């Protein structure tokens, strides 16, 4: 485990480890990130108090990688619930939510033949330390509970649940899809999905076994979506 006080992005630090041939399971964790990022290079606010970490994986083939990101989402949700009396929902593709607000984001990136899974949990982050634009749609465990939690206990829970769900994923276990579906907060809700192509609107109809979002269009057809941002509109 590499523990840092400050880093650009723990994902970049983990990529360096991947390039150096470090074995699977290595973890980088930092108190803050100066260039934390989300998907498509979007900034990820990483003030002190959050759990900002990246895990190096070397999946040997295995089933769909889209499905691995589901497994990571379940692990993050279970870890948060293990340390705090909150209910965590999942919003496709990679957000862990408390109510309608995002408490955790996940960024999986390929690094050669390895995979770096970055997980950011707004644990002891206070609302004042998040940029206003982010604070409007985000929450933290501190905001939800009104107290701090032990970050090392949260990290231990996260790594434990991640190891469990990584194995389930590698075994091709359908529990990954089933358990993710139980936490799905947008199923049956009218949504807009913006992505690489034009935005599409429809009723979110859950996910397929490969992690694709099923969108029921107005004409009743199902559109499978593999990447994008889901915005509840109904
Ligand atoms: C994500 O991207 O949600 C993935 C975030 C992954 C962060 C971890 S922290 C450890 C590792 N190192 C990194 O550099 N990254 C990973 P995306 O779905 O694209 O969401 C990004 C959007 O979330 C931004 O455009 C903001 O609107 C919002 N956001 C930014 N910071 C946030 C925060 N701390 N909490 C909640 N929402 C935030």
Short mmCIF file of N, CA and C and ligand atoms in Angstrom, two decimals, residues 7-13 28-30 33 35-47 51-55 91-96 101-109 116-122 125 129-131 133-135 137-140 228-229, ligand 1:
data_model
loop_
_atom_site.label_atom_id
_atom_site.label_comp_id
_atom_site.label_asym_id
_atom_site.label_seq_id
_atom_site.Cartn_x
_atom_site.Cartn_y
_atom_site.Cartn_z
N UNK A 7 -1.18 14.10 -4.06
CA UNK A 7 -0.74 13.55 -5.35
C UNK A 7 -1.60 14.21 -6.42
N UNK A 8 -1.14 14.16 -7.69
CA UNK A 8 -1.99 14.67 -8.75
C UNK A 8 -3.26 13.83 -8.80
N UNK A 9 -3.08 12.56 -9.13
CA UNK A 9 -4.20 11.62 -9.17
C UNK A 9 -3.68 10.26 -8.73
N UNK A 10 -4.39 9.61 -7.83
CA UNK A 10 -3.96 8.27 -7.40
C UNK A 10 -4.00 7.30 -8.58
N UNK A 11 -4.87 7.57 -9.57
CA UNK A 11 -4.88 6.69 -10.74
C UNK A 11 -3.56 6.78 -11.50
N UNK A 12 -3.00 7.99 -11.59
CA UNK A 12 -1.72 8.14 -12.29
C UNK A 12 -0.60 7.44 -11.52
N UNK A 13 -0.63 7.57 -10.19
CA UNK A 13 0.39 6.89 -9.38
C UNK A 13 0.27 5.37 -9.57
N UNK A 28 -2.97 2.57 -3.97
CA UNK A 28 -2.45 3.91 -3.71
C UNK A 28 -3.56 4.72 -3.06
N UNK A 29 -3.25 5.37 -1.95
CA UNK A 29 -4.26 6.19 -1.28
C UNK A 29 -3.62 7.52 -0.92
N UNK A 30 -4.38 8.59 -1.09
CA UNK A 30 -3.81 9.91 -0.82
C UNK A 30 -4.81 10.77 -0.05
N UNK A 33 -5.94 15.14 -3.66
CA UNK A 33 -5.45 15.06 -5.04
C UNK A 33 -5.54 16.47 -5.63
N UNK A 35 -5.11 16.95 -8.98
CA UNK A 35 -5.71 16.80 -10.30
C UNK A 35 -6.54 15.52 -10.37
N UNK A 36 -7.36 15.34 -9.34
CA UNK A 36 -8.28 14.20 -9.36
C UNK A 36 -9.17 14.31 -10.58
N UNK A 37 -9.48 13.19 -11.21
CA UNK A 37 -10.31 13.28 -12.42
C UNK A 37 -11.40 12.22 -12.44
N UNK A 38 -12.45 12.58 -13.18
CA UNK A 38 -13.52 11.64 -13.45
C UNK A 38 -13.41 11.16 -14.88
N UNK A 39 -14.51 10.67 -15.41
CA UNK A 39 -14.50 10.21 -16.79
C UNK A 39 -14.32 11.40 -17.73
N UNK A 40 -13.80 11.15 -18.90
CA UNK A 40 -13.61 12.17 -19.94
C UNK A 40 -12.79 13.35 -19.42
N UNK A 41 -11.91 13.08 -18.47
CA UNK A 41 -11.02 14.12 -17.96
C UNK A 41 -11.70 15.18 -17.11
N UNK A 42 -12.94 14.92 -16.71
CA UNK A 42 -13.64 15.90 -15.87
C UNK A 42 -12.96 15.98 -14.50
N UNK A 43 -12.91 17.19 -13.92
CA UNK A 43 -12.24 17.28 -12.61
C UNK A 43 -13.02 16.59 -11.50
N UNK A 44 -12.31 15.98 -10.59
CA UNK A 44 -12.91 15.34 -9.41
C UNK A 44 -12.37 16.06 -8.18
N UNK A 45 -13.24 16.76 -7.48
CA UNK A 45 -12.83 17.51 -6.29
C UNK A 45 -12.36 16.54 -5.21
N UNK A 46 -11.17 16.76 -4.70
CA UNK A 46 -10.57 15.80 -3.75
C UNK A 46 -9.97 16.50 -2.55
N UNK A 47 -10.81 17.20 -1.77
CA UNK A 47 -10.29 17.90 -0.60
C UNK A 47 -9.94 16.91 0.52
N UNK A 51 -11.85 9.70 0.91
CA UNK A 51 -11.04 8.52 0.65
C UNK A 51 -10.77 8.49 -0.85
N UNK A 52 -9.56 8.82 -1.24
CA UNK A 52 -9.17 8.86 -2.65
C UNK A 52 -8.16 7.74 -2.87
N UNK A 53 -8.54 6.73 -3.60
CA UNK A 53 -7.64 5.59 -3.72
C UNK A 53 -7.76 4.92 -5.09
N UNK A 54 -6.72 4.17 -5.44
CA UNK A 54 -6.72 3.41 -6.69
C UNK A 54 -6.16 2.03 -6.43
N UNK A 55 -6.75 1.06 -7.08
CA UNK A 55 -6.34 -0.33 -6.90
C UNK A 55 -5.88 -0.87 -8.27
N UNK A 91 -26.18 4.41 -9.47
CA UNK A 91 -26.71 5.06 -10.66
C UNK A 91 -25.76 4.75 -11.80
N UNK A 92 -26.29 4.13 -12.84
CA UNK A 92 -25.46 3.74 -13.98
C UNK A 92 -24.72 4.94 -14.54
N UNK A 93 -23.44 4.84 -14.97
CA UNK A 93 -22.69 3.59 -14.89
C UNK A 93 -21.87 3.41 -13.62
N UNK A 94 -21.60 4.51 -12.87
CA UNK A 94 -20.55 4.35 -11.86
C UNK A 94 -20.74 5.22 -10.62
N UNK A 95 -21.93 5.69 -10.35
CA UNK A 95 -22.10 6.58 -9.21
C UNK A 95 -22.75 5.86 -8.03
N UNK A 96 -22.19 6.08 -6.84
CA UNK A 96 -22.87 5.61 -5.63
C UNK A 96 -23.56 6.82 -5.01
N UNK A 101 -28.04 12.33 -4.27
CA UNK A 101 -26.72 12.95 -4.34
C UNK A 101 -25.59 11.94 -4.39
N UNK A 102 -24.55 12.35 -5.12
CA UNK A 102 -23.42 11.44 -5.35
C UNK A 102 -22.46 11.48 -4.17
N UNK A 103 -22.15 10.31 -3.64
CA UNK A 103 -21.22 10.23 -2.51
C UNK A 103 -19.91 9.60 -2.94
N UNK A 104 -19.93 8.92 -4.09
CA UNK A 104 -18.74 8.18 -4.52
C UNK A 104 -18.72 8.05 -6.04
N UNK A 105 -17.55 8.23 -6.62
CA UNK A 105 -17.38 8.03 -8.07
C UNK A 105 -16.27 7.02 -8.34
N UNK A 106 -16.37 6.36 -9.46
CA UNK A 106 -15.43 5.29 -9.81
C UNK A 106 -14.89 5.54 -11.21
N UNK A 107 -13.58 5.42 -11.35
CA UNK A 107 -12.95 5.63 -12.65
C UNK A 107 -12.03 4.45 -12.95
N UNK A 108 -12.44 3.60 -13.88
CA UNK A 108 -11.61 2.46 -14.28
C UNK A 108 -10.86 2.81 -15.55
N UNK A 109 -9.56 2.61 -15.54
CA UNK A 109 -8.74 2.93 -16.71
C UNK A 109 -7.80 1.78 -17.02
N UNK A 116 -6.54 -0.04 -13.75
CA UNK A 116 -6.49 0.77 -12.54
C UNK A 116 -7.92 1.19 -12.22
N UNK A 117 -8.34 0.84 -11.02
CA UNK A 117 -9.69 1.19 -10.58
C UNK A 117 -9.57 2.28 -9.51
N UNK A 118 -10.01 3.48 -9.85
CA UNK A 118 -9.95 4.60 -8.91
C UNK A 118 -11.31 4.79 -8.25
N UNK A 119 -11.28 4.94 -6.95
CA UNK A 119 -12.53 5.09 -6.19
C UNK A 119 -12.39 6.33 -5.30
N UNK A 120 -13.35 7.20 -5.41
CA UNK A 120 -13.36 8.40 -4.58
C UNK A 120 -14.62 8.43 -3.74
N UNK A 121 -14.46 8.46 -2.43
CA UNK A 121 -15.63 8.49 -1.53
C UNK A 121 -15.56 9.77 -0.70
N UNK A 122 -16.60 10.57 -0.78
CA UNK A 122 -16.69 11.79 0.03
C UNK A 122 -17.03 11.39 1.45
N UNK A 125 -15.57 14.63 4.02
CA UNK A 125 -15.55 15.91 3.29
C UNK A 125 -16.73 16.75 3.78
N UNK A 129 -16.05 22.46 1.60
CA UNK A 129 -14.78 22.22 0.91
C UNK A 129 -14.98 21.72 -0.52
N UNK A 130 -16.24 21.51 -0.91
CA UNK A 130 -16.50 21.11 -2.30
C UNK A 130 -16.79 22.37 -3.12
N UNK A 131 -16.33 22.42 -4.38
CA UNK A 131 -16.68 23.57 -5.22
C UNK A 131 -18.20 23.68 -5.30
N UNK A 133 -20.34 24.22 -7.59
CA UNK A 133 -21.00 23.51 -8.68
C UNK A 133 -21.14 22.01 -8.36
N UNK A 134 -20.16 21.50 -7.63
CA UNK A 134 -20.18 20.08 -7.26
C UNK A 134 -21.10 19.86 -6.05
N UNK A 135 -21.03 20.80 -5.10
CA UNK A 135 -21.80 20.65 -3.85
C UNK A 135 -23.30 20.51 -4.14
N UNK A 137 -24.80 18.78 -6.32
CA UNK A 137 -25.24 17.43 -6.67
C UNK A 137 -24.55 16.35 -5.84
N UNK A 138 -23.71 16.77 -4.90
CA UNK A 138 -22.91 15.80 -4.14
C UNK A 138 -23.33 15.77 -2.68
N UNK A 139 -22.95 14.71 -2.00
CA UNK A 139 -23.06 14.68 -0.55
C UNK A 139 -21.85 13.96 0.00
N UNK A 140 -21.78 13.86 1.30
CA UNK A 140 -20.68 13.14 1.93
C UNK A 140 -21.23 12.40 3.14
N UNK A 228 -21.93 6.88 -21.24
CA UNK A 228 -22.67 8.15 -21.22
C UNK A 228 -22.99 8.58 -19.82
N UNK A 229 -23.73 9.68 -19.74
CA UNK A 229 -24.14 10.23 -18.45
C UNK A 229 -25.64 10.19 -18.36
C1 LIG B 1 -16.49 9.89 -11.66
O1 LIG B 1 -16.45 10.50 -12.87
O2 LIG B 1 -17.44 9.89 -10.91
C2 LIG B 1 -15.20 9.18 -11.29
C3 LIG B 1 -14.51 9.81 -10.10
C4 LIG B 1 -13.33 8.99 -9.67
C5 LIG B 1 -12.54 9.68 -8.61
C6 LIG B 1 -11.44 8.79 -8.08
S1 LIG B 1 -10.66 9.48 -6.68
C7 LIG B 1 -9.37 8.35 -6.79
C8 LIG B 1 -9.05 8.17 -8.26
N1 LIG B 1 -8.12 9.17 -8.72
C9 LIG B 1 -8.66 9.99 -9.64
O3 LIG B 1 -8.06 10.93 -10.21
N2 LIG B 1 -9.94 9.64 -9.87
C10 LIG B 1 -10.32 8.49 -9.07
P1 LIG B 1 -17.69 11.18 -13.58
O4 LIG B 1 -18.84 10.22 -13.61
O5 LIG B 1 -17.16 11.72 -14.85
O6 LIG B 1 -18.11 12.36 -12.61
C11 LIG B 1 -17.39 13.58 -12.58
C12 LIG B 1 -18.37 14.67 -12.14
O7 LIG B 1 -18.73 14.48 -10.77
C13 LIG B 1 -17.78 16.07 -12.22
O8 LIG B 1 -17.97 16.62 -13.49
C14 LIG B 1 -18.56 16.80 -11.14
O9 LIG B 1 -19.80 17.24 -11.65
C15 LIG B 1 -18.87 15.73 -10.12
N3 LIG B 1 -17.89 15.74 -9.01
C16 LIG B 1 -16.62 16.21 -8.98
N4 LIG B 1 -16.06 16.00 -7.78
C17 LIG B 1 -17.00 15.40 -7.02
C18 LIG B 1 -17.03 14.92 -5.68
N5 LIG B 1 -15.98 14.98 -4.87
N6 LIG B 1 -18.20 14.36 -5.25
C19 LIG B 1 -19.28 14.26 -6.03
N7 LIG B 1 -19.32 14.69 -7.31
C20 LIG B 1 -18.18 15.25 -7.80
#
